[in-house]
Protein backbone atom coordinates (compact mmCIF):
# COMPACT_ATOMS: atom_id res chain seq x y z
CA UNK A 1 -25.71 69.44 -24.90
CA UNK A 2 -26.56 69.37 -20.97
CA UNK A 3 -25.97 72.85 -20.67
CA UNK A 4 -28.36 73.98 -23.53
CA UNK A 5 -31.03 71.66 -22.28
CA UNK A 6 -30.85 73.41 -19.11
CA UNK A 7 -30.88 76.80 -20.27
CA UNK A 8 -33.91 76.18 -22.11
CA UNK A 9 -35.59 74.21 -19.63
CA UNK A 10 -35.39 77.06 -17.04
CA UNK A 11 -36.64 79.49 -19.52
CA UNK A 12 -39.16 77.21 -20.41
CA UNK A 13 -40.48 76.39 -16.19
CA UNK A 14 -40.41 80.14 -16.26
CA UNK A 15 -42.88 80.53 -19.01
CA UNK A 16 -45.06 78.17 -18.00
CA UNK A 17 -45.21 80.06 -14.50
CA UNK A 18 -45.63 83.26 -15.95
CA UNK A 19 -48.85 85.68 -15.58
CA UNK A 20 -49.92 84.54 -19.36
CA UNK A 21 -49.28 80.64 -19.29
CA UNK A 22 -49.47 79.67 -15.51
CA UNK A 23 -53.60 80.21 -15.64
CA UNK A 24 -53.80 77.89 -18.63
CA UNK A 25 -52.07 74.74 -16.40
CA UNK A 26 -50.22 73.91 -19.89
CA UNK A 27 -48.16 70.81 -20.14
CA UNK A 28 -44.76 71.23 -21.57
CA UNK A 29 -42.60 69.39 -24.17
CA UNK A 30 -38.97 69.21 -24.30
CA UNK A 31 -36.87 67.22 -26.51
CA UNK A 32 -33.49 65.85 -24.67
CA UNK A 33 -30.72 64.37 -26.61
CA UNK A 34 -29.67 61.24 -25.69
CA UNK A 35 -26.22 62.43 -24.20
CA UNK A 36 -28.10 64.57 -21.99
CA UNK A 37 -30.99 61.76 -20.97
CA UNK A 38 -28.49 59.48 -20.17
CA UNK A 39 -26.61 62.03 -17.48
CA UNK A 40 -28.11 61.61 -14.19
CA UNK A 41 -26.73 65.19 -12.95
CA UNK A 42 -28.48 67.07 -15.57
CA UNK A 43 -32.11 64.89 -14.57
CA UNK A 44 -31.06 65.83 -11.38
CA UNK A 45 -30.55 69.59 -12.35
CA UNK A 46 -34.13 69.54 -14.11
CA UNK A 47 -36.00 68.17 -11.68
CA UNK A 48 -34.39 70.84 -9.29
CA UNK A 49 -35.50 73.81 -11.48
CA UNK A 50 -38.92 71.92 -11.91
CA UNK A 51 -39.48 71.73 -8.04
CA UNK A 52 -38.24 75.56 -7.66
CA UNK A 53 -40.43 76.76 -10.26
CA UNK A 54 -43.47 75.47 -8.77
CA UNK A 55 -44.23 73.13 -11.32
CA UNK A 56 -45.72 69.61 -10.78
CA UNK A 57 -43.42 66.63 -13.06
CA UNK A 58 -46.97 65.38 -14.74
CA UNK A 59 -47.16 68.62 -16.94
CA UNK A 60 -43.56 67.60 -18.22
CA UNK A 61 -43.15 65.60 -20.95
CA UNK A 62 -39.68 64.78 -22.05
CA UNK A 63 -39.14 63.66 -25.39
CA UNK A 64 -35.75 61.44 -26.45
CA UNK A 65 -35.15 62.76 -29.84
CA UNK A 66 -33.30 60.23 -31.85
CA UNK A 67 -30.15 62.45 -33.08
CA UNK A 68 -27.96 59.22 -32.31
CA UNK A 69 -28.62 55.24 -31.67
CA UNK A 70 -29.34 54.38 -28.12
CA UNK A 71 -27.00 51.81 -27.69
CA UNK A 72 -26.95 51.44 -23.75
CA UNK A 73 -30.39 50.17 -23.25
CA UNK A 74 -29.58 49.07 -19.57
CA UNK A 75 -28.79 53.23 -18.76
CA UNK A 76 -31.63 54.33 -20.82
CA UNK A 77 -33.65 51.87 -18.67
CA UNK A 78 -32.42 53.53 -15.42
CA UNK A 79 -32.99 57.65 -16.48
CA UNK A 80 -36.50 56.97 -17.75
CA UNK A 81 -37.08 54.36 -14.55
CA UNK A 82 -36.07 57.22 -12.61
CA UNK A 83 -38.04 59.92 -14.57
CA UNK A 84 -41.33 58.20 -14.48
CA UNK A 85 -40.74 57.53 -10.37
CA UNK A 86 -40.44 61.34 -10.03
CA UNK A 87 -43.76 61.24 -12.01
CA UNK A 88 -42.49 62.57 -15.35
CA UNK A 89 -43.83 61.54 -19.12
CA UNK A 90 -41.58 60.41 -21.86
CA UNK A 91 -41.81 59.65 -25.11
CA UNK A 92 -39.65 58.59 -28.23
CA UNK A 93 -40.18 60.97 -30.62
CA UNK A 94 -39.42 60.85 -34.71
CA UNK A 95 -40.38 57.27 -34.19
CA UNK A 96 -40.27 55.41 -38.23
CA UNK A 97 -38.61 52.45 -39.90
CA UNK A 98 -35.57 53.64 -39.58
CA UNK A 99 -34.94 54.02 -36.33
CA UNK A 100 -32.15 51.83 -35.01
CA UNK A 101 -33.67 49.87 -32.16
CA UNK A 102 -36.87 50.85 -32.11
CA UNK A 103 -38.17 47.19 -30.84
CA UNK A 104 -35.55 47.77 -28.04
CA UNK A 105 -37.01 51.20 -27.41
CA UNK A 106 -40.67 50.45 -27.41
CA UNK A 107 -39.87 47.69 -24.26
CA UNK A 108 -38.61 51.35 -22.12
CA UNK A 109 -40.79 52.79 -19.76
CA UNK A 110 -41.90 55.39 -22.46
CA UNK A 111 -45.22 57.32 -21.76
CA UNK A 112 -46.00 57.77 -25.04
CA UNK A 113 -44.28 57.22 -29.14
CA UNK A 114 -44.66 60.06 -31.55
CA UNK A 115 -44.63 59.00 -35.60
CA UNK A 116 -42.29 61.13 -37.55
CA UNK A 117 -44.20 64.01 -39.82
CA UNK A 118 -42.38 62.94 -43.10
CA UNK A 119 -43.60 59.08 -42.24
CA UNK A 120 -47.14 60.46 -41.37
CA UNK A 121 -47.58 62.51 -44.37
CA UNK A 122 -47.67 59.64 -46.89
CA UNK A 123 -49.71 57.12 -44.79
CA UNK A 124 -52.47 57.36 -46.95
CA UNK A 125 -50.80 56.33 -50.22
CA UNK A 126 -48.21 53.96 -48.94
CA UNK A 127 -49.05 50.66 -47.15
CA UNK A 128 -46.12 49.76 -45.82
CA UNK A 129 -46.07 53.13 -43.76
CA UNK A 130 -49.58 52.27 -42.78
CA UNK A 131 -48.48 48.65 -41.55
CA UNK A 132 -45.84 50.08 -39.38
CA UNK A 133 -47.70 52.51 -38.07
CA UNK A 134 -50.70 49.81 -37.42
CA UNK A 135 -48.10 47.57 -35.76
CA UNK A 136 -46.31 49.74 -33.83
CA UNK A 137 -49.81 51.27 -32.20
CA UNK A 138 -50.53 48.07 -31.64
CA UNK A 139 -47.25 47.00 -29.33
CA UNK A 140 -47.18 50.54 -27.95
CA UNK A 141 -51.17 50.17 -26.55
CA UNK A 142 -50.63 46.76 -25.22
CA UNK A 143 -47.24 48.53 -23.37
CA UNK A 144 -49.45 51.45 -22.06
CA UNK A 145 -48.24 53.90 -24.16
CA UNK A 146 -50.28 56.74 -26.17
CA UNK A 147 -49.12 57.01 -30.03
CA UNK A 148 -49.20 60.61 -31.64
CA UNK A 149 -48.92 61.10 -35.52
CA UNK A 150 -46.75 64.49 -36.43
CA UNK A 151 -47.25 66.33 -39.14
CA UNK A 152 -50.80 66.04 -39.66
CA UNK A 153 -51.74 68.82 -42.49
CA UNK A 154 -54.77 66.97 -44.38
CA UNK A 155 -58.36 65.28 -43.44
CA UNK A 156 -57.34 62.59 -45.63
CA UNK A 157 -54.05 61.79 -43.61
CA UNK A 158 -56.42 62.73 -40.16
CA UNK A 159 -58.64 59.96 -41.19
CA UNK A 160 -56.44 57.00 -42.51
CA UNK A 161 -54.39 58.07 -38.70
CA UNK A 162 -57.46 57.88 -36.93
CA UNK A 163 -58.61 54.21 -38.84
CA UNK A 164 -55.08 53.07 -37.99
CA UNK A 165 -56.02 53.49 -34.29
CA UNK A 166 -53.03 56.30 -33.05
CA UNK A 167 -54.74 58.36 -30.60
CA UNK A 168 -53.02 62.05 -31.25
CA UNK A 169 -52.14 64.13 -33.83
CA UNK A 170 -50.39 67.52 -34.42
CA UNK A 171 -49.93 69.22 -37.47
CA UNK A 172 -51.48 72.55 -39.22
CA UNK A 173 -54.88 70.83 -39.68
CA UNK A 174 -55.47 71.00 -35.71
């Protein structure tokens, strides 16, 4: 896990401070498994490569993919506390009914909750999908967070997002 992460965060810092990408002041992604998020060395390690590549911590955004439950809520507290004091974004990512804990979750200092694609792609002809969606925008806005929709392929699912009030999307339509 933590060693992987690292390898492809340094490739990734060195990207973004290459001849092509360093111009374009791109933000960066990276998904971090929970083992790895909850490892203060390996924040430690990132922020390290982060400072040494130049890079400033607001055009990271680390996502907590949800490969496993997060059961320790107090340690997942701490990492992100300390991530967004070092000026970094996170988000939960995948985010959908069946997340274990999401209520927990959505109480973090996240930055920002991302819809999963599969839940996204049948907003429009499901309401219950659309409810959850509609509530959780709603508790994630009045906690500061920005809501992203993945998966977005079709006007029709663009729209029924955008009445639904989430404020990004990706997908092959954009």
């Amino acid at each position: 896990g933590d060693k992987l992460t690292d390898l492809v965060i340094r490739r990734a810092f060195a990207d973004m401070t290459g001849p092509v990408l360093a111009p374009l002041g791109v933000r960066m992604t990276s998904n971090f498994p929970l083992d790895v998020l909850l490892t203060p060395a390996a924040l430690v390690r990132m922020d390290e490569h982060r400072r040494d590549a130049g890079l400033d911590a607001s055009q990271i955004v680390i996502e907590l993919t949800e490969s496993q439950p997060a059961d320790d809520m107090a340690t997942l507290r701490c990492s992100l506390g300390w991530l967004r004091a070092h000026g970094y974004n996170v988000a939960v990512d995948d985010a959908g009914p069946a997340v274990p804990k999401l209520s927990p979750l959505l109480e973090l200092p996240f930055t920002a909750i991302k819809f999963d694609k599969v839940l996204v792609s049948h907003v429009h002809e499901d309401e219950a999908i659309a409810d959850f969606i509609a509530n959780v925008t709603t508790v994630a806005h009045a906690r500061g967070m920005t809501t992203i929709a993945e998966g977005v392929e079709t006007v029709e699912v663009w729209r029924k997002i955008a009445d639904l009030g989430v404020d990004a999307v990706q997908g092959f339509l954009v």
